[in-house]
PDB file of N, CA and C in Angstrom:
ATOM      1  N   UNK A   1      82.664  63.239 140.825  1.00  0.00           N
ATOM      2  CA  UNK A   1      84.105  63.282 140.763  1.00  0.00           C
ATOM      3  C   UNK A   1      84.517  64.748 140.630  1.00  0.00           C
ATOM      4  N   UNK A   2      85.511  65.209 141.636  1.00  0.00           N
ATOM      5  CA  UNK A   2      86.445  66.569 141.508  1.00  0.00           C
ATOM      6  C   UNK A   2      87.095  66.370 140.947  1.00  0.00           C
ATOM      7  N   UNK A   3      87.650  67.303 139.803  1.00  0.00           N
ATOM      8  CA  UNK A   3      89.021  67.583 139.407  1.00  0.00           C
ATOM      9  C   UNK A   3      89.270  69.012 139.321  1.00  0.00           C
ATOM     10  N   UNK A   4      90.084  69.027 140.069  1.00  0.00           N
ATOM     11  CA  UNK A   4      91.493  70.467 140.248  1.00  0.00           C
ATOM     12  C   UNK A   4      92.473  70.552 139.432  1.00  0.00           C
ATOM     13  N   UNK A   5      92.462  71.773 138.572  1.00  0.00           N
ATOM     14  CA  UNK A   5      93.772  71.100 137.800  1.00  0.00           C
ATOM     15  C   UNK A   5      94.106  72.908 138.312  1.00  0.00           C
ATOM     16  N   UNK A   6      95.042  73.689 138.301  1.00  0.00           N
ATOM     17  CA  UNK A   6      95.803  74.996 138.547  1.00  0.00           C
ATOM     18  C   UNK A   6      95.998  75.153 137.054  1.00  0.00           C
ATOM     19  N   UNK A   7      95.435  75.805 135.931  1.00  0.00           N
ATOM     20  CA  UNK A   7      95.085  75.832 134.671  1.00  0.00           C
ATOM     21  C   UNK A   7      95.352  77.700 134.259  1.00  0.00           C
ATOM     22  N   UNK A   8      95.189  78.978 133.934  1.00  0.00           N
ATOM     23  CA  UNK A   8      95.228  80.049 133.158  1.00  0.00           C
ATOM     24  C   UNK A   8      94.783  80.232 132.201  1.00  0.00           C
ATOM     25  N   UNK A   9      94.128  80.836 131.562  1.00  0.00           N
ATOM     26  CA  UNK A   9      93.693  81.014 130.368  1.00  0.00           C
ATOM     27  C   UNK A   9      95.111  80.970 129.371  1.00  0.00           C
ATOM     28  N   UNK A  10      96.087  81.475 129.775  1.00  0.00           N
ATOM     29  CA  UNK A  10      97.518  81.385 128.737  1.00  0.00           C
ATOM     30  C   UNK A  10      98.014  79.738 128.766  1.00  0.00           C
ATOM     31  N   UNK A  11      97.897  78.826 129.916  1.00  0.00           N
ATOM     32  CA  UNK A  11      97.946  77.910 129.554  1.00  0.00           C
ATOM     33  C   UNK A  11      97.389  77.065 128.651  1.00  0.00           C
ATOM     34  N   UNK A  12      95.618  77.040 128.622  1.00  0.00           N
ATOM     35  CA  UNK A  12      95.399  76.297 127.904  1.00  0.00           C
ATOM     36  C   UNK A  12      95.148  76.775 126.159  1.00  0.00           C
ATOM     37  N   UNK A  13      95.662  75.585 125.450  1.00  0.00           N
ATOM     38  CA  UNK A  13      95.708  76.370 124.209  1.00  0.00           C
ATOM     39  C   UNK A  13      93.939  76.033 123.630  1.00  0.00           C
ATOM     40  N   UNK A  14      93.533  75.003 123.486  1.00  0.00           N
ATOM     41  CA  UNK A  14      92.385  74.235 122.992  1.00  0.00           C
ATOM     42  C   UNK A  14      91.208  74.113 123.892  1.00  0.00           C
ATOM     43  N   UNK A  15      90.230  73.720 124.118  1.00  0.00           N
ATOM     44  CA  UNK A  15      89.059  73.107 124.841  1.00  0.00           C
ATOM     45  C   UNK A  15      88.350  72.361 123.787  1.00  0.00           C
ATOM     46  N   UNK A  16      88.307  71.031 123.954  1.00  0.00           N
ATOM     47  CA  UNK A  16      87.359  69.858 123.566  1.00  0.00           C
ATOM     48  C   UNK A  16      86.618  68.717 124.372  1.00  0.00           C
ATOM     49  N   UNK A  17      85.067  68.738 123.938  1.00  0.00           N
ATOM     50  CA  UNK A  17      84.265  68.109 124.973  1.00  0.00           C
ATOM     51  C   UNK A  17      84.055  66.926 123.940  1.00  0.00           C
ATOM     52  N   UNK A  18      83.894  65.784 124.643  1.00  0.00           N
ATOM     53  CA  UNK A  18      83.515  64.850 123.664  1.00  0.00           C
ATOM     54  C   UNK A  18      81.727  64.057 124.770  1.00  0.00           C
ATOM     55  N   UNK A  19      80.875  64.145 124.331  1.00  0.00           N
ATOM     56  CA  UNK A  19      79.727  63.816 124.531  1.00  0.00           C
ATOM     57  C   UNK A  19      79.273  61.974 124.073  1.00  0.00           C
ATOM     58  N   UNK A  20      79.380  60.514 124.849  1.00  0.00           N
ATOM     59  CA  UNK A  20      79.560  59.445 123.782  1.00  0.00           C
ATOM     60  C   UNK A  20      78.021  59.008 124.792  1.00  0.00           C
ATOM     61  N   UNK A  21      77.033  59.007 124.183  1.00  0.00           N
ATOM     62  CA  UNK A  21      75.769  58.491 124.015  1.00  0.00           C
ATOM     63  C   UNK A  21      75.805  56.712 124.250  1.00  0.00           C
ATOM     64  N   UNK A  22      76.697  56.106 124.787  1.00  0.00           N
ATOM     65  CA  UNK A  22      76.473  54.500 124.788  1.00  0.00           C
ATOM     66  C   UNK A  22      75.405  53.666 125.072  1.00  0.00           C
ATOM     67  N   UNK A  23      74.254  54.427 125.810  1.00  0.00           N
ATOM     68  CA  UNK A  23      73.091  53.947 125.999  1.00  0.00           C
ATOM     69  C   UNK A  23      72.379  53.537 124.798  1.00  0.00           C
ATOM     70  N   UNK A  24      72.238  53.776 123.627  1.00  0.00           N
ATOM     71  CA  UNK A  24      71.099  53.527 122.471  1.00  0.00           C
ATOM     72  C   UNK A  24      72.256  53.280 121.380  1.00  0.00           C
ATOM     73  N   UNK A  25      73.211  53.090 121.714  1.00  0.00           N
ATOM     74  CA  UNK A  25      74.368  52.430 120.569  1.00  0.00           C
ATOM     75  C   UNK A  25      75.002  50.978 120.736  1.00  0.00           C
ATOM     76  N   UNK A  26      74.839  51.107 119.252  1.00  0.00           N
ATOM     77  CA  UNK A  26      75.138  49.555 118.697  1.00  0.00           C
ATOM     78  C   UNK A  26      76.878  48.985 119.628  1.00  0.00           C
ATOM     79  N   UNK A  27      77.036  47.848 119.399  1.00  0.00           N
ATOM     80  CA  UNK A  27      78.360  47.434 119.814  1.00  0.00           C
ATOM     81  C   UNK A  27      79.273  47.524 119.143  1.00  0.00           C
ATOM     82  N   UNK A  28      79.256  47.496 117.697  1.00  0.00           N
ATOM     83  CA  UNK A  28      80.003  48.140 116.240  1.00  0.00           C
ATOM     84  C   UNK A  28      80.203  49.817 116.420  1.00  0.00           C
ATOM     85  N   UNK A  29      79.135  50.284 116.392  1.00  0.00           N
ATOM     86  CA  UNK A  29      79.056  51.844 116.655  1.00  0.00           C
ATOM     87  C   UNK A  29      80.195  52.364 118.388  1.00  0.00           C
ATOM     88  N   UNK A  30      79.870  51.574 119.147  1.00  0.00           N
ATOM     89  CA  UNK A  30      80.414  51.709 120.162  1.00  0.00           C
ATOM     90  C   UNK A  30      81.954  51.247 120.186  1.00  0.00           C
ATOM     91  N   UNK A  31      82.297  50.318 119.140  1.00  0.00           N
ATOM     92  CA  UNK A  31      83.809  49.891 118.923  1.00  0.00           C
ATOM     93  C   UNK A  31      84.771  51.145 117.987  1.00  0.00           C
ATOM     94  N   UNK A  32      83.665  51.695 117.290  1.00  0.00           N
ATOM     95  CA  UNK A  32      84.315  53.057 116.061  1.00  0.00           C
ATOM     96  C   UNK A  32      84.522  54.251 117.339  1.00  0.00           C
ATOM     97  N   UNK A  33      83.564  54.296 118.382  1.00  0.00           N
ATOM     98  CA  UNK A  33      83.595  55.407 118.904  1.00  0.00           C
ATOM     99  C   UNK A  33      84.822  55.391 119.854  1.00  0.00           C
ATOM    100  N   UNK A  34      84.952  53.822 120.168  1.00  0.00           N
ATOM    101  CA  UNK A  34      86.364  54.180 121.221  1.00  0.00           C
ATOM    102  C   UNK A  34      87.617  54.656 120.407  1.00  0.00           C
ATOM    103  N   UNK A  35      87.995  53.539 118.974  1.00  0.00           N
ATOM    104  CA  UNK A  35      88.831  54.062 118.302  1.00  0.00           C
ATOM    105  C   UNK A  35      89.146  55.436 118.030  1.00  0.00           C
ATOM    106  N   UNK A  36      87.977  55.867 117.335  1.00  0.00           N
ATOM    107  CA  UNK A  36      88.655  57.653 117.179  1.00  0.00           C
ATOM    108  C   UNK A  36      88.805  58.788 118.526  1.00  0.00           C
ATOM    109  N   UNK A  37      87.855  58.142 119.914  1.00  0.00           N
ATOM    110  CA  UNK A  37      88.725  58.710 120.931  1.00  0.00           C
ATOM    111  C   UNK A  37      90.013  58.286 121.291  1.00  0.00           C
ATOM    112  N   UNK A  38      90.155  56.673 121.019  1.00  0.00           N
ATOM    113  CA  UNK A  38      91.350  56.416 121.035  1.00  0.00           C
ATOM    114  C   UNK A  38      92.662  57.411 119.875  1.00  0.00           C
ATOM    115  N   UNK A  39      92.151  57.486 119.574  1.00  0.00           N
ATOM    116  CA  UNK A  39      92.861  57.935 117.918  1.00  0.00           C
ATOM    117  C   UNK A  39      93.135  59.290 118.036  1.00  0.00           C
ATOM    118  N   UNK A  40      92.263  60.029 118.959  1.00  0.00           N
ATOM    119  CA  UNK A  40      92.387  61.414 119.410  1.00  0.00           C
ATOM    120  C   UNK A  40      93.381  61.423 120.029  1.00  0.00           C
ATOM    121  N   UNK A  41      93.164  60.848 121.355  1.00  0.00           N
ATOM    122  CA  UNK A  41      94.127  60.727 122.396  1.00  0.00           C
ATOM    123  C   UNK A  41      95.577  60.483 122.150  1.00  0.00           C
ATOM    124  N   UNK A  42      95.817  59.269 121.069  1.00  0.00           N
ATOM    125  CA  UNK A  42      97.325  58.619 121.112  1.00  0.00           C
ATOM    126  C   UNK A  42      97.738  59.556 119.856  1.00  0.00           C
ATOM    127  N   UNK A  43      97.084  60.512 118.968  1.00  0.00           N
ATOM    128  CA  UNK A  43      97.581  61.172 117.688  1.00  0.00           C
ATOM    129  C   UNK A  43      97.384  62.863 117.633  1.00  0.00           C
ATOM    130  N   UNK A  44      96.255  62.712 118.070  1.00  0.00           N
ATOM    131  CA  UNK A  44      95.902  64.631 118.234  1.00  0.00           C
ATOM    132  C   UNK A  44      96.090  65.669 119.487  1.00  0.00           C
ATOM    133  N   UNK A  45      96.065  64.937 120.540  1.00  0.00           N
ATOM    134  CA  UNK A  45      96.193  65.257 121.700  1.00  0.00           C
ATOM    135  C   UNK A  45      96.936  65.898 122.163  1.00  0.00           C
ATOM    136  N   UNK A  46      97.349  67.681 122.379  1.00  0.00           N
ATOM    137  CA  UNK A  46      98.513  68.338 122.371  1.00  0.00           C
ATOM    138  C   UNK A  46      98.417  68.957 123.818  1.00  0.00           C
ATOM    139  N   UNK A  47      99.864  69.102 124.227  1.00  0.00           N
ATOM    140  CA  UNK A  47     100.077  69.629 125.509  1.00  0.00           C
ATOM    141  C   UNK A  47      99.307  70.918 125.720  1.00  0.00           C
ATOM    142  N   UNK A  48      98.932  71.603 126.714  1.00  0.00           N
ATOM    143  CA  UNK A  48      97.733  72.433 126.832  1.00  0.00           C
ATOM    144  C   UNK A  48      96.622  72.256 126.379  1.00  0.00           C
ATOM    145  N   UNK A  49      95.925  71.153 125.671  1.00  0.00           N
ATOM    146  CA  UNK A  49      94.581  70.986 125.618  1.00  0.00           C
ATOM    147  C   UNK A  49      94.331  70.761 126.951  1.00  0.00           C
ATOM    148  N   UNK A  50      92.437  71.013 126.739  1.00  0.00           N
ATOM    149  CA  UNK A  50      91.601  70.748 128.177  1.00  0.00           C
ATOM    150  C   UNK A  50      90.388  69.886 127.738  1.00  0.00           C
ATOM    151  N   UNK A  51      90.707  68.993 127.756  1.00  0.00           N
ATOM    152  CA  UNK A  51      89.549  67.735 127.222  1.00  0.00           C
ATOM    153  C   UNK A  51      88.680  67.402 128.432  1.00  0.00           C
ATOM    154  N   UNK A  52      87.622  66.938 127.400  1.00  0.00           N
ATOM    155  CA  UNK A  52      86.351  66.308 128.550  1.00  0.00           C
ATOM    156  C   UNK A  52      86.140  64.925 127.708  1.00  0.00           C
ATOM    157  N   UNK A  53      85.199  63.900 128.594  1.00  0.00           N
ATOM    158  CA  UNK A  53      84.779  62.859 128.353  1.00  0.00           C
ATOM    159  C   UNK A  53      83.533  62.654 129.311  1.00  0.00           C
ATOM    160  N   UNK A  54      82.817  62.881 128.182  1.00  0.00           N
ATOM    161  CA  UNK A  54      81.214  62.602 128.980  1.00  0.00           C
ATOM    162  C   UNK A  54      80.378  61.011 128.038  1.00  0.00           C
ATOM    163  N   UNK A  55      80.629  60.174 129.410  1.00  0.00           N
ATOM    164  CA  UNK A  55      79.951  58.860 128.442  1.00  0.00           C
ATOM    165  C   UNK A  55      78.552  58.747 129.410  1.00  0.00           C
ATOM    166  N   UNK A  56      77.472  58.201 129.064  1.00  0.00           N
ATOM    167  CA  UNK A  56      76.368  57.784 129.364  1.00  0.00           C
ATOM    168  C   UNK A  56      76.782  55.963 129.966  1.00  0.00           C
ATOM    169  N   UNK A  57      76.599  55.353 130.645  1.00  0.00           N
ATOM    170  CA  UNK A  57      76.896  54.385 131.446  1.00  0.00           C
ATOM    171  C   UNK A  57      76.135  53.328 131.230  1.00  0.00           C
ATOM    172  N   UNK A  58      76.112  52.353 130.478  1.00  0.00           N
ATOM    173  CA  UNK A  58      74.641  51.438 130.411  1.00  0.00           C
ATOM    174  C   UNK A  58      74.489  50.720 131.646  1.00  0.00           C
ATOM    175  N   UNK A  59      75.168  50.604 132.663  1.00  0.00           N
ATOM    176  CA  UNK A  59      74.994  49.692 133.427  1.00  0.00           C
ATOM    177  C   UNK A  59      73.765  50.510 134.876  1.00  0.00           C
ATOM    178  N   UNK A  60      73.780  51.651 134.453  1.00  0.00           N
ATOM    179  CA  UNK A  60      72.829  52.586 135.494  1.00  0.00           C
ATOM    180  C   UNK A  60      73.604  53.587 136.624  1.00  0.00           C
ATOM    181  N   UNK A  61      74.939  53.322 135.919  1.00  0.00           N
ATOM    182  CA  UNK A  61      75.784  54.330 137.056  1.00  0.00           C
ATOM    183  C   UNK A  61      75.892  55.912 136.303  1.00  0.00           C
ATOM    184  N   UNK A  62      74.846  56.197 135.877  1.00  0.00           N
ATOM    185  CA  UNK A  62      74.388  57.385 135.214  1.00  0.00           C
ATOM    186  C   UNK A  62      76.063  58.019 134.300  1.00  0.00           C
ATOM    187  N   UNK A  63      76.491  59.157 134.258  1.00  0.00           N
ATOM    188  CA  UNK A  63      77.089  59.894 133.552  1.00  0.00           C
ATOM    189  C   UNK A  63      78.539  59.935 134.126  1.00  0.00           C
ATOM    190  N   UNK A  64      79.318  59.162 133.249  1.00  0.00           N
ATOM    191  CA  UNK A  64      80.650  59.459 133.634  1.00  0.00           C
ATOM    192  C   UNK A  64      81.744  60.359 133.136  1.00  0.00           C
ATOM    193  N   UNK A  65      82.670  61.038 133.651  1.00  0.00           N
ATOM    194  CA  UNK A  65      83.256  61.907 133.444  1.00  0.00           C
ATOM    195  C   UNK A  65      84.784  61.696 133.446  1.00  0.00           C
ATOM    196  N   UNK A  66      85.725  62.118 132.406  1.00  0.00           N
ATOM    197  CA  UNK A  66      86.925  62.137 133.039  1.00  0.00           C
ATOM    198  C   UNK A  66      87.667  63.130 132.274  1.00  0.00           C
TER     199      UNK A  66
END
C-alpha cells in the first residue's frame, strides 16, 4: 500500500508508530489493544500528528499498514 500525503516538517507536529503483534496474542490481550488504539484515536489524536499502524495479520496476509 502507497500513501502520499504533501506533509513539511512545520506541518507535522508529532510522529507515532504503533507496532500490534496479533500473531502470539491472546483474544483478551487483543480486545485491550484495540481499545487504547481506539482510545488514542477518538481522545489523543491531534491535528498534525503522523501516525502509523503496523499490525501482524493472523490470517497470513503478512503485515498491515495504515
Amino acid at each position: 500500500m502507497k500513501i502520499h500525503v504533501d506533509l513539511t516538517k512545520e506541518d507535522t507536529r508529532r510522529t507515532t508508530i504503533f507496532v500490534v503483534d496479533d500473531l502470539s496474542m491472546s483474544f483478551e490481550n487483543g480486545y485491550h489493544a484495540r481499545m487504547a488504539l481506539r482510545n488514542f484515536v477518538e481522545k489523543q489524536m491531534q491535528t498534525g500528528d503522523f501516525d502509523l499502524l503496523l499490525a501482524f495479520k493472523p490470517d497470513g496476509a503478512g503485515v498491515f499498514a495504515t
